[in-house]
Tab-separated table of C-alpha atoms and ligand atoms in Angstrom:
chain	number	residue	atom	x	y	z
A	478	UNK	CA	-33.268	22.453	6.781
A	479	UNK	CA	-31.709	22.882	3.279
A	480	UNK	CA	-33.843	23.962	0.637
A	481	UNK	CA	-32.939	21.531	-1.946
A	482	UNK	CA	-32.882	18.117	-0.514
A	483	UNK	CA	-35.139	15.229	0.225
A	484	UNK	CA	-33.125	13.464	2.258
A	485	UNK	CA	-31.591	15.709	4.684
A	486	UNK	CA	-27.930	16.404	2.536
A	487	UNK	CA	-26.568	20.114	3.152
A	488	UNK	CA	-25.678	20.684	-0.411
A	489	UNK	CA	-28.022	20.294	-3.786
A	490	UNK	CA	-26.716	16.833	-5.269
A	491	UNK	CA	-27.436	15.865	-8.664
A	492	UNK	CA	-29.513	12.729	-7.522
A	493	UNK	CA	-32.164	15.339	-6.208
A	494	UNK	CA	-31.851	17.483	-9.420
A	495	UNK	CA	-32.657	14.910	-11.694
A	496	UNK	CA	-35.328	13.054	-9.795
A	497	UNK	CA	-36.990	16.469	-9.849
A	498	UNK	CA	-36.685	17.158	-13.208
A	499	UNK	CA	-37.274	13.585	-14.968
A	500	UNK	CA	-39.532	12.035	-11.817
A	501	UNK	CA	-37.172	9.043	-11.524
A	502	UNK	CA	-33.606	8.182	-11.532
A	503	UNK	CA	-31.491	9.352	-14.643
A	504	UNK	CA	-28.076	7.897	-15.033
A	505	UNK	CA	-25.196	8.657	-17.017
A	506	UNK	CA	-23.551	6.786	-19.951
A	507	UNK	CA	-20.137	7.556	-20.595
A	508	UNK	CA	-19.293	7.938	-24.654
A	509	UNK	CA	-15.333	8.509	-25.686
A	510	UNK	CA	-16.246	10.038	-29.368
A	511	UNK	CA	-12.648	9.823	-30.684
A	512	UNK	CA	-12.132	13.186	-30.521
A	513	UNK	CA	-8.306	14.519	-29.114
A	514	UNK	CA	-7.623	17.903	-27.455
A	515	UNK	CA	-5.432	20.963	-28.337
A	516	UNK	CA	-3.185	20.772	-25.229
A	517	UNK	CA	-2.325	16.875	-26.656
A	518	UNK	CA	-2.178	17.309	-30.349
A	519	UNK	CA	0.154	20.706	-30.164
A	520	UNK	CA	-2.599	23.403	-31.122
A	521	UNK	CA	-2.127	24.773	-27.908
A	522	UNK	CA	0.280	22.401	-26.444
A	523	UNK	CA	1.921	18.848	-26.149
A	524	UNK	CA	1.402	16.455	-23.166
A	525	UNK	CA	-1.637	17.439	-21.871
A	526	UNK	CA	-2.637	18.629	-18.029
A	527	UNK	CA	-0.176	17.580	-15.914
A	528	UNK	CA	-2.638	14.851	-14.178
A	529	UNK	CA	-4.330	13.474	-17.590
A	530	UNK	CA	-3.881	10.641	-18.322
A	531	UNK	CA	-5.170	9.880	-22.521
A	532	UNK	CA	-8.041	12.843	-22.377
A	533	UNK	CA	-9.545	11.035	-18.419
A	534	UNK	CA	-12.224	8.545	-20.399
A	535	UNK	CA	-10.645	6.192	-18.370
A	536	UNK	CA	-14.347	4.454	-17.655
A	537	UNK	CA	-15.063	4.672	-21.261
A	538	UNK	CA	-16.284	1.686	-23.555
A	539	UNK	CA	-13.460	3.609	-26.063
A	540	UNK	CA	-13.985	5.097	-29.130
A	541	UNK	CA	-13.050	2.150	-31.110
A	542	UNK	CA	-17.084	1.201	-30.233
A	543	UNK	CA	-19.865	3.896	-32.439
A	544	UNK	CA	-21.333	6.028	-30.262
A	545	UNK	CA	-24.257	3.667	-30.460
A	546	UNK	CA	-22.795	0.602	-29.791
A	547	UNK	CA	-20.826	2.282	-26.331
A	548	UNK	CA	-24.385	3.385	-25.243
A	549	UNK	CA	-26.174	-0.069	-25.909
A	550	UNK	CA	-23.105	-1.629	-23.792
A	551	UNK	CA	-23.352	1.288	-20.950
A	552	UNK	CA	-27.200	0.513	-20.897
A	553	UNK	CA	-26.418	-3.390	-20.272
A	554	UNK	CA	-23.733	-2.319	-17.752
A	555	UNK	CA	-27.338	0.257	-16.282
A	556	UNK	CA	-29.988	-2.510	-16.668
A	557	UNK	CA	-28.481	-4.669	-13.829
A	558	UNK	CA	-29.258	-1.783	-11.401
A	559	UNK	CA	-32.581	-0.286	-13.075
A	560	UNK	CA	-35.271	-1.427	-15.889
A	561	UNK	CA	-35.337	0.795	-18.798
A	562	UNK	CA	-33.436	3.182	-17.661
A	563	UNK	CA	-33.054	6.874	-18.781
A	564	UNK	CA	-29.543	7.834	-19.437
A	565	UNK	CA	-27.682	10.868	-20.191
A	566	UNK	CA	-24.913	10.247	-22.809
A	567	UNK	CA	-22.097	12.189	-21.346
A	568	UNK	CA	-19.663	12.901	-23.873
A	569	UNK	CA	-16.407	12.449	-21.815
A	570	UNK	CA	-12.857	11.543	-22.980
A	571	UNK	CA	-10.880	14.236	-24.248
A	572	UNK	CA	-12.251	17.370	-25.470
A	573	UNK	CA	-15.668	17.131	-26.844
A	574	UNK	CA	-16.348	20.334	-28.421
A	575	UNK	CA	-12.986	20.325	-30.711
A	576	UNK	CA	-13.533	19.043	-34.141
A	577	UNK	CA	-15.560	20.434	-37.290
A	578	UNK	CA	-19.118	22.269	-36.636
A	579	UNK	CA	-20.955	18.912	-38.790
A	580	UNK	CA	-18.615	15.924	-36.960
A	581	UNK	CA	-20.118	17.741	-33.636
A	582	UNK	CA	-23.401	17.821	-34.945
A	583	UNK	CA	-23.549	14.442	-36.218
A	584	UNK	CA	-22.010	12.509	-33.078
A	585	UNK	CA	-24.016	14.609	-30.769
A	586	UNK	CA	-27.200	13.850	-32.782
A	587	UNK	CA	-26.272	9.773	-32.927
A	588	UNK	CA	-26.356	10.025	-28.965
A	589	UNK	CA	-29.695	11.789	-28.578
A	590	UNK	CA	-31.389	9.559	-31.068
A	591	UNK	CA	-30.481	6.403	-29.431
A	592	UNK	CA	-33.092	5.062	-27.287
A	593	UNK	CA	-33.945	5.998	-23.809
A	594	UNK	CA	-31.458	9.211	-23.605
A	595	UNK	CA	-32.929	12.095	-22.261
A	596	UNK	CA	-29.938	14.470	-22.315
A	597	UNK	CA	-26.407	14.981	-23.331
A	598	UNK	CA	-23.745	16.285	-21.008
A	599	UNK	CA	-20.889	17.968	-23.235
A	600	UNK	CA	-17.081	17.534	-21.504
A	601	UNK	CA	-14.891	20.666	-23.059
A	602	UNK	CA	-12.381	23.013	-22.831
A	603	UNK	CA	-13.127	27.335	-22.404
A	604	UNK	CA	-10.299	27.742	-25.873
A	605	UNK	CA	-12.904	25.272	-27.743
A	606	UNK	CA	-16.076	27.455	-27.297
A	607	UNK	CA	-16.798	29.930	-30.033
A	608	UNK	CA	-19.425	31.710	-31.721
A	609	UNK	CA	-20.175	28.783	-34.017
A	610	UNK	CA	-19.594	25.845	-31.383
A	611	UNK	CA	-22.276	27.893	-28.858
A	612	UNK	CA	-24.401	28.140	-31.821
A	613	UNK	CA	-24.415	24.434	-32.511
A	614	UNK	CA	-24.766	23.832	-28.575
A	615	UNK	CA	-27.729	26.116	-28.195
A	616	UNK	CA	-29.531	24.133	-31.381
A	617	UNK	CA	-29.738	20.964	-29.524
A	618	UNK	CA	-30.121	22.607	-25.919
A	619	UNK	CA	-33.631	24.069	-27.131
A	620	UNK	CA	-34.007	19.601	-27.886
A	621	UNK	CA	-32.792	18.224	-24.981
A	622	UNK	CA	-31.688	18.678	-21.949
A	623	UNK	CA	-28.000	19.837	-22.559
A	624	UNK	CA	-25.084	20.583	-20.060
A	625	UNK	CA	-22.133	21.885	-21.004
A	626	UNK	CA	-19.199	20.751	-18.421
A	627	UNK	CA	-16.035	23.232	-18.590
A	628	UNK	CA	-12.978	22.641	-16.982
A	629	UNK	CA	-12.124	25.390	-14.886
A	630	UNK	CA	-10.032	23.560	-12.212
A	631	UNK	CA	-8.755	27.018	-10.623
A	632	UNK	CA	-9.230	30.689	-11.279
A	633	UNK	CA	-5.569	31.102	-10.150
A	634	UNK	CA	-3.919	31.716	-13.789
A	635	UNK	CA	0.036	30.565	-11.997
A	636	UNK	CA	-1.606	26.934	-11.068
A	637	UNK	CA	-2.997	26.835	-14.073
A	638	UNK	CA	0.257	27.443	-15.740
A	639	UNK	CA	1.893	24.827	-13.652
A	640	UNK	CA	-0.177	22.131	-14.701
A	641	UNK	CA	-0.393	23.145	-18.492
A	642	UNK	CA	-3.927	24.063	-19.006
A	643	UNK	CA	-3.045	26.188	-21.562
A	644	UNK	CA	-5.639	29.227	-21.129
A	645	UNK	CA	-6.187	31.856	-18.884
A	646	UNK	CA	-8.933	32.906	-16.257
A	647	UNK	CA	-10.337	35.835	-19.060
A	648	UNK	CA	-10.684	33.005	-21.867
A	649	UNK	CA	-12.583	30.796	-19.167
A	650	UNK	CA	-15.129	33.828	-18.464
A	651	UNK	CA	-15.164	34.581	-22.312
A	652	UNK	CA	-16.705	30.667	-22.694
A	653	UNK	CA	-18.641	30.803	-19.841
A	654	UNK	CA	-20.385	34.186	-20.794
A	655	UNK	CA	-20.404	32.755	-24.439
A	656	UNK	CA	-22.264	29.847	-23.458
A	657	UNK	CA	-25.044	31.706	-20.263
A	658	UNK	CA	-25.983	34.095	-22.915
A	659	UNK	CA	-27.490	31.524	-25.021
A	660	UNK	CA	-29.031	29.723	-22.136
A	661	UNK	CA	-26.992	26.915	-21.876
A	662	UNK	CA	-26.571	24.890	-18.916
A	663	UNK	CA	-22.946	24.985	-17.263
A	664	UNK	CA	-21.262	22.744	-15.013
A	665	UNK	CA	-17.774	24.236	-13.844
A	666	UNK	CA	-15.332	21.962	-12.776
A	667	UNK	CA	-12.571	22.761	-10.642
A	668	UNK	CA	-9.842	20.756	-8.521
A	669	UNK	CA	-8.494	20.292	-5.021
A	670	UNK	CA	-5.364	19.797	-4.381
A	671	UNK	CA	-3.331	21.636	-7.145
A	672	UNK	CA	0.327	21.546	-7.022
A	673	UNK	CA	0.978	25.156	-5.517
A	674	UNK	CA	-2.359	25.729	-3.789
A	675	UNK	CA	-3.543	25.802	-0.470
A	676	UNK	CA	-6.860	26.145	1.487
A	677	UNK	CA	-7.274	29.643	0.940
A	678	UNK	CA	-6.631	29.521	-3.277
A	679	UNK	CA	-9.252	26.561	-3.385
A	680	UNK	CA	-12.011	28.397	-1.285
A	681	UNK	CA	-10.958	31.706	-3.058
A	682	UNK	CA	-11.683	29.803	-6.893
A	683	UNK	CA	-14.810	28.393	-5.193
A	684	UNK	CA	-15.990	31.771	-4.232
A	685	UNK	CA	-15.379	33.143	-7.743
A	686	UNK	CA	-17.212	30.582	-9.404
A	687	UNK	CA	-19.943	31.155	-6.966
A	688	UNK	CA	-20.288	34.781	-7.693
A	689	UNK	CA	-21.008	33.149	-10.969
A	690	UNK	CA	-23.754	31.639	-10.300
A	691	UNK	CA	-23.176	28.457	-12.547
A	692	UNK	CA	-26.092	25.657	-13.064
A	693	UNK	CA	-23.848	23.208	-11.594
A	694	UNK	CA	-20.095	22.408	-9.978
A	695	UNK	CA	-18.330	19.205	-9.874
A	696	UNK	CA	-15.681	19.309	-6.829
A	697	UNK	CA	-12.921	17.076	-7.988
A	698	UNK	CA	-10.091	15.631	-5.652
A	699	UNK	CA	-6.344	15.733	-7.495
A	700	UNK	CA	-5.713	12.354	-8.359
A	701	UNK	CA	-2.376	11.445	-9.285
A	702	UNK	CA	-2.534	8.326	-11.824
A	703	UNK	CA	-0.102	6.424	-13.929
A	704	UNK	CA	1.643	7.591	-16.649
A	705	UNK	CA	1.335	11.587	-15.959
A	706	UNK	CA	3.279	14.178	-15.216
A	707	UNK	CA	2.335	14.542	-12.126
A	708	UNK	CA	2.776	10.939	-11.498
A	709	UNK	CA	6.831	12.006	-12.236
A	710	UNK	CA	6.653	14.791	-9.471
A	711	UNK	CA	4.975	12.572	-6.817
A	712	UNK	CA	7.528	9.714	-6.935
A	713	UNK	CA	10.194	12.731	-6.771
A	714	UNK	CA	8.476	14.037	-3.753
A	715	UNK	CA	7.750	17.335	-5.825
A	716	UNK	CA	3.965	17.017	-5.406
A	717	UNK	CA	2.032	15.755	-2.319
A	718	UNK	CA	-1.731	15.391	-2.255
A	719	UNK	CA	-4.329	16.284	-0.091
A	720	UNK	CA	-5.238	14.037	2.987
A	721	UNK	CA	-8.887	13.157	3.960
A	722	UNK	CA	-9.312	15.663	6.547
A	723	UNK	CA	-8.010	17.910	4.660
A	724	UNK	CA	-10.084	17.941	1.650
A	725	UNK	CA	-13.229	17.116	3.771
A	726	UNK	CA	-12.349	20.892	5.781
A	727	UNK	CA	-11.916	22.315	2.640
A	728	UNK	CA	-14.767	21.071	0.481
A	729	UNK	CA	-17.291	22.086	3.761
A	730	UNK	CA	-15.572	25.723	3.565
A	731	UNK	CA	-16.125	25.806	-0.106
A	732	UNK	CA	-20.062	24.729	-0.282
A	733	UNK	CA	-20.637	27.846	1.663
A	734	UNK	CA	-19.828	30.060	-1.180
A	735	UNK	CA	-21.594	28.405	-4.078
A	736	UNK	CA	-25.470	29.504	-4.301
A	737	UNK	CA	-28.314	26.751	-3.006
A	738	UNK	CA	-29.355	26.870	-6.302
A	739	UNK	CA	-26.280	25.417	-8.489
A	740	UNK	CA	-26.320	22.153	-8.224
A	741	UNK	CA	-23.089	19.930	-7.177
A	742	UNK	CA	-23.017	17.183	-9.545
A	743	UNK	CA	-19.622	15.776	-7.676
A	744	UNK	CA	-17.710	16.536	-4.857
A	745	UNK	CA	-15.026	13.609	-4.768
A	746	UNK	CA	-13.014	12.269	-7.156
A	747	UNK	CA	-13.650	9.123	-9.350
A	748	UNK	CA	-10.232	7.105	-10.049
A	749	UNK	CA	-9.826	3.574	-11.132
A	750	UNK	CA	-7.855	1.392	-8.712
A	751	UNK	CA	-6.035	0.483	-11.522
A	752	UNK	CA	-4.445	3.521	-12.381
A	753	UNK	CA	-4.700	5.553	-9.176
A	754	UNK	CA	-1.219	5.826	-6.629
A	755	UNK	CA	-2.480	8.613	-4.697
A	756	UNK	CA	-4.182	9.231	-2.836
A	757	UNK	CA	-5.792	6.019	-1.989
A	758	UNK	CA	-8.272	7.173	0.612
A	759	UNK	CA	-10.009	8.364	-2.223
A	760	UNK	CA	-11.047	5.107	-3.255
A	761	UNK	CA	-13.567	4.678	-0.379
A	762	UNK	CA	-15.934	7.052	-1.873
A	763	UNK	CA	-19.133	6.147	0.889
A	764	UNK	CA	-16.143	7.228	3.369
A	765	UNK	CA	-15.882	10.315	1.622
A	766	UNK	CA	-19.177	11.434	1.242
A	767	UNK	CA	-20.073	10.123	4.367
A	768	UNK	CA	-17.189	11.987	6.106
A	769	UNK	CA	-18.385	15.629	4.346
A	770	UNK	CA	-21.857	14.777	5.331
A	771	UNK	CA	-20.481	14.785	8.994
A	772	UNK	CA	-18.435	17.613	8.959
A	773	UNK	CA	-21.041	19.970	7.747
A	774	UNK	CA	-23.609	18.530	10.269
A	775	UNK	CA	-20.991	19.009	12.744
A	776	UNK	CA	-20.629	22.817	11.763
A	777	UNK	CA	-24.255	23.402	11.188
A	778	UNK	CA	-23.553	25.168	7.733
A	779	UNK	CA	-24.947	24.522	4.261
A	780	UNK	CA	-24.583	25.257	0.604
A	781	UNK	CA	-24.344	29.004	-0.027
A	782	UNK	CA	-24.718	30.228	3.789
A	783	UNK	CA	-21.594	32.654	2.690
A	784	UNK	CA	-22.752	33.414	-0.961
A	785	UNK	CA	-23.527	37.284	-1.274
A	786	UNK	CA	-26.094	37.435	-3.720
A	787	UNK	CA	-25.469	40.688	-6.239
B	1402	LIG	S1	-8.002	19.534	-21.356
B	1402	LIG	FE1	-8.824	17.578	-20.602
B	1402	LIG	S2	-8.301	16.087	-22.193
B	1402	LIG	FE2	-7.075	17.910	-22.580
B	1402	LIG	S3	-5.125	17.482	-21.558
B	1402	LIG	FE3	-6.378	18.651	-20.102
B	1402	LIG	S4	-7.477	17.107	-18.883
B	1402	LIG	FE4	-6.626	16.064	-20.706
């Protein structure tokens, strides 16, 4: 049986993370701080990633709320599943690490003072981590419990060019380093489903940030939603996305390489039926998650039975 689960999963889920940690359900509150990102406002580019659509705070109260009034309405939204709830505040939309050292510190601090938050989960971008910014991140990791979520999406620096991310592999480790040597809890993010990639790039990027050894991954499915640029490509039939089998196969072959240890926060996309053409399978999440579940039962593997410790 797998090491880290209560409840017979084959890969360490957040749920089980945080109940052992905080000894009862934490959720998370999603915050858009009204902050932008250098790949939108031409610092290091104009348009954004290719499947962004207004910096992804799509499930955002919007930043035209405080800080503290989007958390009192995301602990309303919380109290109709759970009384008194702890949250997280996860600072989402856009990029969440770009703005002046004291507008960081100040909207980070409004979050952790407001009541019932017992951590803050930090969305950013590897080009918006430097000395100063890990400085500032490290002050209120030794107060709270503080993840830092860095989009990665692929170690494969020709996708990544593709899709605009606007930085390479080296200035992802360069962050990532930045932010482990100051003890800072990491979640990596990457995505299936690329434009350009197949199986073997998305298990290759898994097995690199693996060999990392991050605190956590989130496993994102490509979503293409309205008003992109991938959006463009897909009604051109330039870009097709992955099918459920598909991205169950590869998201089994890819929880091999990461260790026990890091814990998956997500391994399936989130998009609003609003804005989401494809693909639509993704919608039925229980499916999903049910469907990986399966498949890994099936193969009789778990998380990290292909991770090489060094
Ligand atoms: S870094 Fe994030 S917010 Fe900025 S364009 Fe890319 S996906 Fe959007």
């Amino acid at each position: 049986m797998f090491r880290y689960t209560s409840d017979n999963k084959r890969y360490h889920t957040l749920h089980y993370h945080l109940m052992n940690k905080f000894g009862e359900k934490v959720y998370k509150a999603v915050i858009d701080a009204g902050f932008t990102c250098p790949n939108i406002d031409g610092k290091c580019g104009y348009g954004g990633c290719a499947y962004c659509y207004d910096g992804a705070g799509e499930f955002t109260h919007g930043s035209a709320f405080t800080i503290t009034e989007q958390l009192s309405k995301e602990r309303e939204r919380i109290l109709k599943k759970s009384g008194a709830p702890k949250l997280i505040a996860y600072f989402q939309a856009h990029t969440n690490t770009y703005a002046p050292i004291e507008v960081l510190q100040e909207k980070y601090s409004e979050a952790l003072d407001f009541p019932g938050v017992v951590g803050l989960s930090i969305a950013t971008r590897a080009d918006c981590i430097d000395e100063d910014v890990a400085a500032l991140l490290s002050e209120f990791s030794e107060k709270t419990y503080l993840t830092v979520e860095l989009g990665l999406q692929t170690i494969h620096d020709k996708t990544a060019r593709e899709f605009n991310r606007g930085y390479d592999y080296e200035a992802f480790l360069y962050a990532y380093n930045l932010l482990k040597e100051k003890n800072i809890r990491v979640c990596v993010h990457i995505i299936n489903g690329l434009k350009g990639e197949g199986k073997g790039d998305m298990i290759e990027t898994a097995k690199c940030v693996g060999k990392l050894n991050p605190d956590a991954a989130k496993i994102h499915l490509l979503h293409i939603v309205r008003g992109t640029r991938y959006a463009e490509l897909f009604a051109n039939g330039e870009i097709k996305t992955m099918s459920k089998v598909d991205y169950i196969d590869t998201v089994c072959a890819q929880l091999e390489y990461l260790p026990p240890e890091t814990v998956v926060e997500r391994i399936t996309g989130d998009g609003g039926r609003a804005t989401l053409i494809a693909p639509l399978w993704s919608l039925d999440k229980i499916s999903v998650l049910g469907g990986i579940d399966k498949e890994m039962a099936l193969r009789n593997t778990y998380q990290g039975v292909k991770y090489i410790r060094e």
